[in-house]
Coordinates of C-alpha atoms in Angstrom, one line a residue:
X1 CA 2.2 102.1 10.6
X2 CA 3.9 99.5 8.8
X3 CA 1.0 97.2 7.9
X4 CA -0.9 100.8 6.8
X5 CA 2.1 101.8 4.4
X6 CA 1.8 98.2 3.1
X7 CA -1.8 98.6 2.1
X8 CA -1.0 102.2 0.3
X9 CA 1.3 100.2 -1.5
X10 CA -1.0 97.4 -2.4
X11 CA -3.7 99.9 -3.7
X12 CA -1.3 101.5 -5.7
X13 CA 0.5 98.9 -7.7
X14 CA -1.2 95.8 -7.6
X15 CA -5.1 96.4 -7.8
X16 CA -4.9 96.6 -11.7
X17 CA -4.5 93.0 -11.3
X18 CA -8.0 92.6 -9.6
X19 CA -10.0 94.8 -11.4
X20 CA -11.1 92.1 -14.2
X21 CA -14.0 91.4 -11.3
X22 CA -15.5 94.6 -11.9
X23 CA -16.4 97.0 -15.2
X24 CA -16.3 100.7 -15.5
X25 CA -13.8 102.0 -12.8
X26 CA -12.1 99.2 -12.9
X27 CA -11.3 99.8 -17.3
X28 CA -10.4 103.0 -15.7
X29 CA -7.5 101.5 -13.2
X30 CA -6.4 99.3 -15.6
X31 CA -5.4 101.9 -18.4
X32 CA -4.1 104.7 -15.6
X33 CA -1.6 101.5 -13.7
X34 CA -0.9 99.0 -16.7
X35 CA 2.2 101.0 -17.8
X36 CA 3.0 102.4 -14.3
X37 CA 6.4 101.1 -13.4
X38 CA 7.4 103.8 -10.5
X39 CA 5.3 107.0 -8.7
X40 CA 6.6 110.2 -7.1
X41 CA 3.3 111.9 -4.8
X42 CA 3.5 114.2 -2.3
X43 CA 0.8 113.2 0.4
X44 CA -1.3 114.5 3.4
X45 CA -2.0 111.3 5.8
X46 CA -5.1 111.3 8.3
X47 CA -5.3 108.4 11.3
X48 CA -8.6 108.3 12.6
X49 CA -8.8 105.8 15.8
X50 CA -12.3 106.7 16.5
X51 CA -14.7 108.5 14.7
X52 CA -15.1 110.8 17.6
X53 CA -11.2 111.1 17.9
X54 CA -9.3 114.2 16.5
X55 CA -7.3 112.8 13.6
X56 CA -3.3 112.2 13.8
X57 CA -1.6 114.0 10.5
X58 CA 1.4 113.3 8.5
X59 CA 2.6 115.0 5.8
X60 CA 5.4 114.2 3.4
X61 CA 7.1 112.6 0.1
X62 CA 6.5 109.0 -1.0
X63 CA 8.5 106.8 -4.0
X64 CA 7.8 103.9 -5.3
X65 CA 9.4 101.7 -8.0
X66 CA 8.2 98.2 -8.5
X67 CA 9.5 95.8 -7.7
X68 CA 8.9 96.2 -4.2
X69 CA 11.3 98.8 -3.4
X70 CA 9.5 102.4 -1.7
X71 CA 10.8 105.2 0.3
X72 CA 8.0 107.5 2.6
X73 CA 10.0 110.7 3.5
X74 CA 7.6 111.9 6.9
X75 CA 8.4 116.0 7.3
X76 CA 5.5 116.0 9.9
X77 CA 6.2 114.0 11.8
X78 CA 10.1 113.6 11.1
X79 CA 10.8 110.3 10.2
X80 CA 12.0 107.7 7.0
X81 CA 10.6 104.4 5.9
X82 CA 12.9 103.0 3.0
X83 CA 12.4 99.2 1.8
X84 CA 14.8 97.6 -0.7
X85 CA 12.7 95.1 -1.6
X86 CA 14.6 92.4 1.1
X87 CA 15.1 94.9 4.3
X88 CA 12.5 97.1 5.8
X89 CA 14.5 100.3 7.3
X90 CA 12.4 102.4 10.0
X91 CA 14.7 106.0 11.0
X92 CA 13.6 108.0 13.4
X93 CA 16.3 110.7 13.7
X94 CA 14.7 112.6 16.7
X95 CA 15.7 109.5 18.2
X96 CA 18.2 108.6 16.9
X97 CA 17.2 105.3 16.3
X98 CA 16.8 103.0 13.0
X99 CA 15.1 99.7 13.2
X100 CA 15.3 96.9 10.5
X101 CA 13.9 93.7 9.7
X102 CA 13.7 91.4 6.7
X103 CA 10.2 92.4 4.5
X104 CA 9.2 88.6 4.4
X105 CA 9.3 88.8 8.5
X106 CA 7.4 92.0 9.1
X107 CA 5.1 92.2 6.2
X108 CA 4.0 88.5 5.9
X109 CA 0.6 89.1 7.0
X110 CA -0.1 92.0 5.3
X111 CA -1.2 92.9 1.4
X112 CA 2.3 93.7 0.7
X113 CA 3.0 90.7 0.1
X114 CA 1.1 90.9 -3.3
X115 CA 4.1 93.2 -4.2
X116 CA 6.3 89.8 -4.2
X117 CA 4.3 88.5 -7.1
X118 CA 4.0 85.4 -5.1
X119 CA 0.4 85.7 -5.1
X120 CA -2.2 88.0 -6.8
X121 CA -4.4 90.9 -5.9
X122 CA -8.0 88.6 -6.9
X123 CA -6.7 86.1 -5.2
X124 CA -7.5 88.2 -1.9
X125 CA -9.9 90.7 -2.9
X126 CA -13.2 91.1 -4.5
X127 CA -13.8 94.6 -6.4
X128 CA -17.0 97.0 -6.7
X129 CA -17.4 100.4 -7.4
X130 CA -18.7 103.0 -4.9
X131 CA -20.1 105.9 -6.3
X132 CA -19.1 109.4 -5.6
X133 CA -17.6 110.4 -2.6
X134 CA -15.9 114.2 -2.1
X135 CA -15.8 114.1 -5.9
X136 CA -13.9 111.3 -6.7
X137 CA -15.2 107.9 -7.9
X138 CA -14.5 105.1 -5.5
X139 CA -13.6 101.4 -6.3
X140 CA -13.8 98.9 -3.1
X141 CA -11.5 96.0 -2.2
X142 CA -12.6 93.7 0.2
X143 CA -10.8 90.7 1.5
X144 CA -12.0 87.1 0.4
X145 CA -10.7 86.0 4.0
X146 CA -12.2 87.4 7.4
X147 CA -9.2 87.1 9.2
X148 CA -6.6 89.6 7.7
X149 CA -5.9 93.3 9.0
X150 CA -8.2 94.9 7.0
X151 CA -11.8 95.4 6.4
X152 CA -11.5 97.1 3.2
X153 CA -9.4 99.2 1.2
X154 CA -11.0 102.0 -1.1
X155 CA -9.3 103.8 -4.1
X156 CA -10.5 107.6 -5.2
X157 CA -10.0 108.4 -8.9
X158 CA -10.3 111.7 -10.4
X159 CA -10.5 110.6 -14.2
X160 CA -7.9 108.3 -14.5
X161 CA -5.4 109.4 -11.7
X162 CA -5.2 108.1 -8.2
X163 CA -5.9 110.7 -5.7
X164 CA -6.9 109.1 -2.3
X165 CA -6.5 106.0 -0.9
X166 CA -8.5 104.6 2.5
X167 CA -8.4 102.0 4.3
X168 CA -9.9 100.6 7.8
X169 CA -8.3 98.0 10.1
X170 CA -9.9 95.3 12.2
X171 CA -10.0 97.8 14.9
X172 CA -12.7 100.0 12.3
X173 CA -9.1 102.9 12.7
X174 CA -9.2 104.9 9.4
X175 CA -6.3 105.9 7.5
X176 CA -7.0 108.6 4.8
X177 CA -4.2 109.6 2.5
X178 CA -4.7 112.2 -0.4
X179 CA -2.4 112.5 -3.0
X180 CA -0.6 115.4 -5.1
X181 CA 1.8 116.5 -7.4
X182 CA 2.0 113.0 -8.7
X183 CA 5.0 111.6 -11.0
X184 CA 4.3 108.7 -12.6
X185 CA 7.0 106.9 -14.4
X186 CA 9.9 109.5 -13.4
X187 CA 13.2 107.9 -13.6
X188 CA 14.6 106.6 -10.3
X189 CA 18.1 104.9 -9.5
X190 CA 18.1 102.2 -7.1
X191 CA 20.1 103.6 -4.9
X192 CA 17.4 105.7 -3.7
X193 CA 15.9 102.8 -1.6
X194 CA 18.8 101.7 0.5
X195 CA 19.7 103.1 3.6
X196 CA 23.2 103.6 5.8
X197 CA 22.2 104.6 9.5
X198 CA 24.4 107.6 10.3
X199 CA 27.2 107.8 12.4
X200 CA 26.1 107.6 16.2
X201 CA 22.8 106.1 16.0
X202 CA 21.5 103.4 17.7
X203 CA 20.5 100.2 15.3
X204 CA 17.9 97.9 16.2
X205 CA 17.7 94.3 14.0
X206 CA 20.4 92.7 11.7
X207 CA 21.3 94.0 8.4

């Protein structure tokens, strides 16, 4: 779940960046994320592990404000996922359980990493346009390296506005997640990202 909210993340902020490689959607991307410094979406996730599988749904809230920092408030199933930017805080309160770690140590391998600004989007990726799929216009990342955790990660724009975001694993699993209601630019305080595990629960990891 981790290495999949790192990729919605990737495809949100940081493909701008890449999309000198390719013309059309890509002028598109560039004018709707150049000035995009935070997002508020509500979103529907799909998990495919098969294609013959039923599909595993979550439903919920997700912020973002750059740098780094995000927050993915899960109403179906119950559950929050709030990075600072340095500490990555899992809560599961059915549980009663919170588990952190440091970003660096869990997300290493993944896009996320772009997020840093310690490396760059083309640096990883090459970009192409995909025609139209459900109605929206697709644009296609697909890693320079063979060996990463993703095949590819696709982008689906209505106009200018980011609407779905897809990706597959090495494991050819499919995570769909469509977007609505979407902020962009609302004005968020910092203190949104950090997280205090409540009185009683068990904690898992140094913080």
């Amino acid at each position: 779940m981790i290495a999949r909210i790192a990729a919605v993340l990737l495809a949100v902020f940081a493909v701008n960046t890449a999309m000198a490689e390719d013309g059309g959607i890509s002028a598109r991307l560039e004018r709707s994320l150049s000035s995009l410094k935070s997002v508020r979406a509500e979103f529907v996730q799909e998990l495919r592990r098969t294609e013959a599988g039923a599909p595993e749904i979550a439903k919920g809230t997700f912020t973002v404000k750059k740098p780094g920092r995000f927050r993915w408030d899960y109403t179906l199933p119950q559950q929050l996922i709030v990075c600072d930017g340095e500490r990555l805080w899992m809560y599961d309160p059915e549980l009663e359980q919170a588990t952190v770690r440091k970003v660096r140590d869990v997300l290493a391998q993944t896009p996320a990493m772009i997020l840093s600004g310690e490396s760059r989007v083309a640096d990883h990726y090459t970009v192409h346009g995909a025609g139209i799929i459900g109605g929206l216009e697709m644009a296609v990342l697909v890693p320079r390296q063979a060996d990463g955790d993703f095949r590819e990660i696709r982008i689906g724009l209505a106009g200018e506005e980011i609407r779905r975001l897809e990706f597959v694993d090495r494991l050819n699993q499919r995570t769909t997640v469509d977007l609505a209601k979407i902020e962009r630019n609302p004005v968020l305080k910092d203190s949104m990202f950090t997280f205090t595990p409540p009185a009683g629960v068990d904690v898992i990891g140094a913080h």
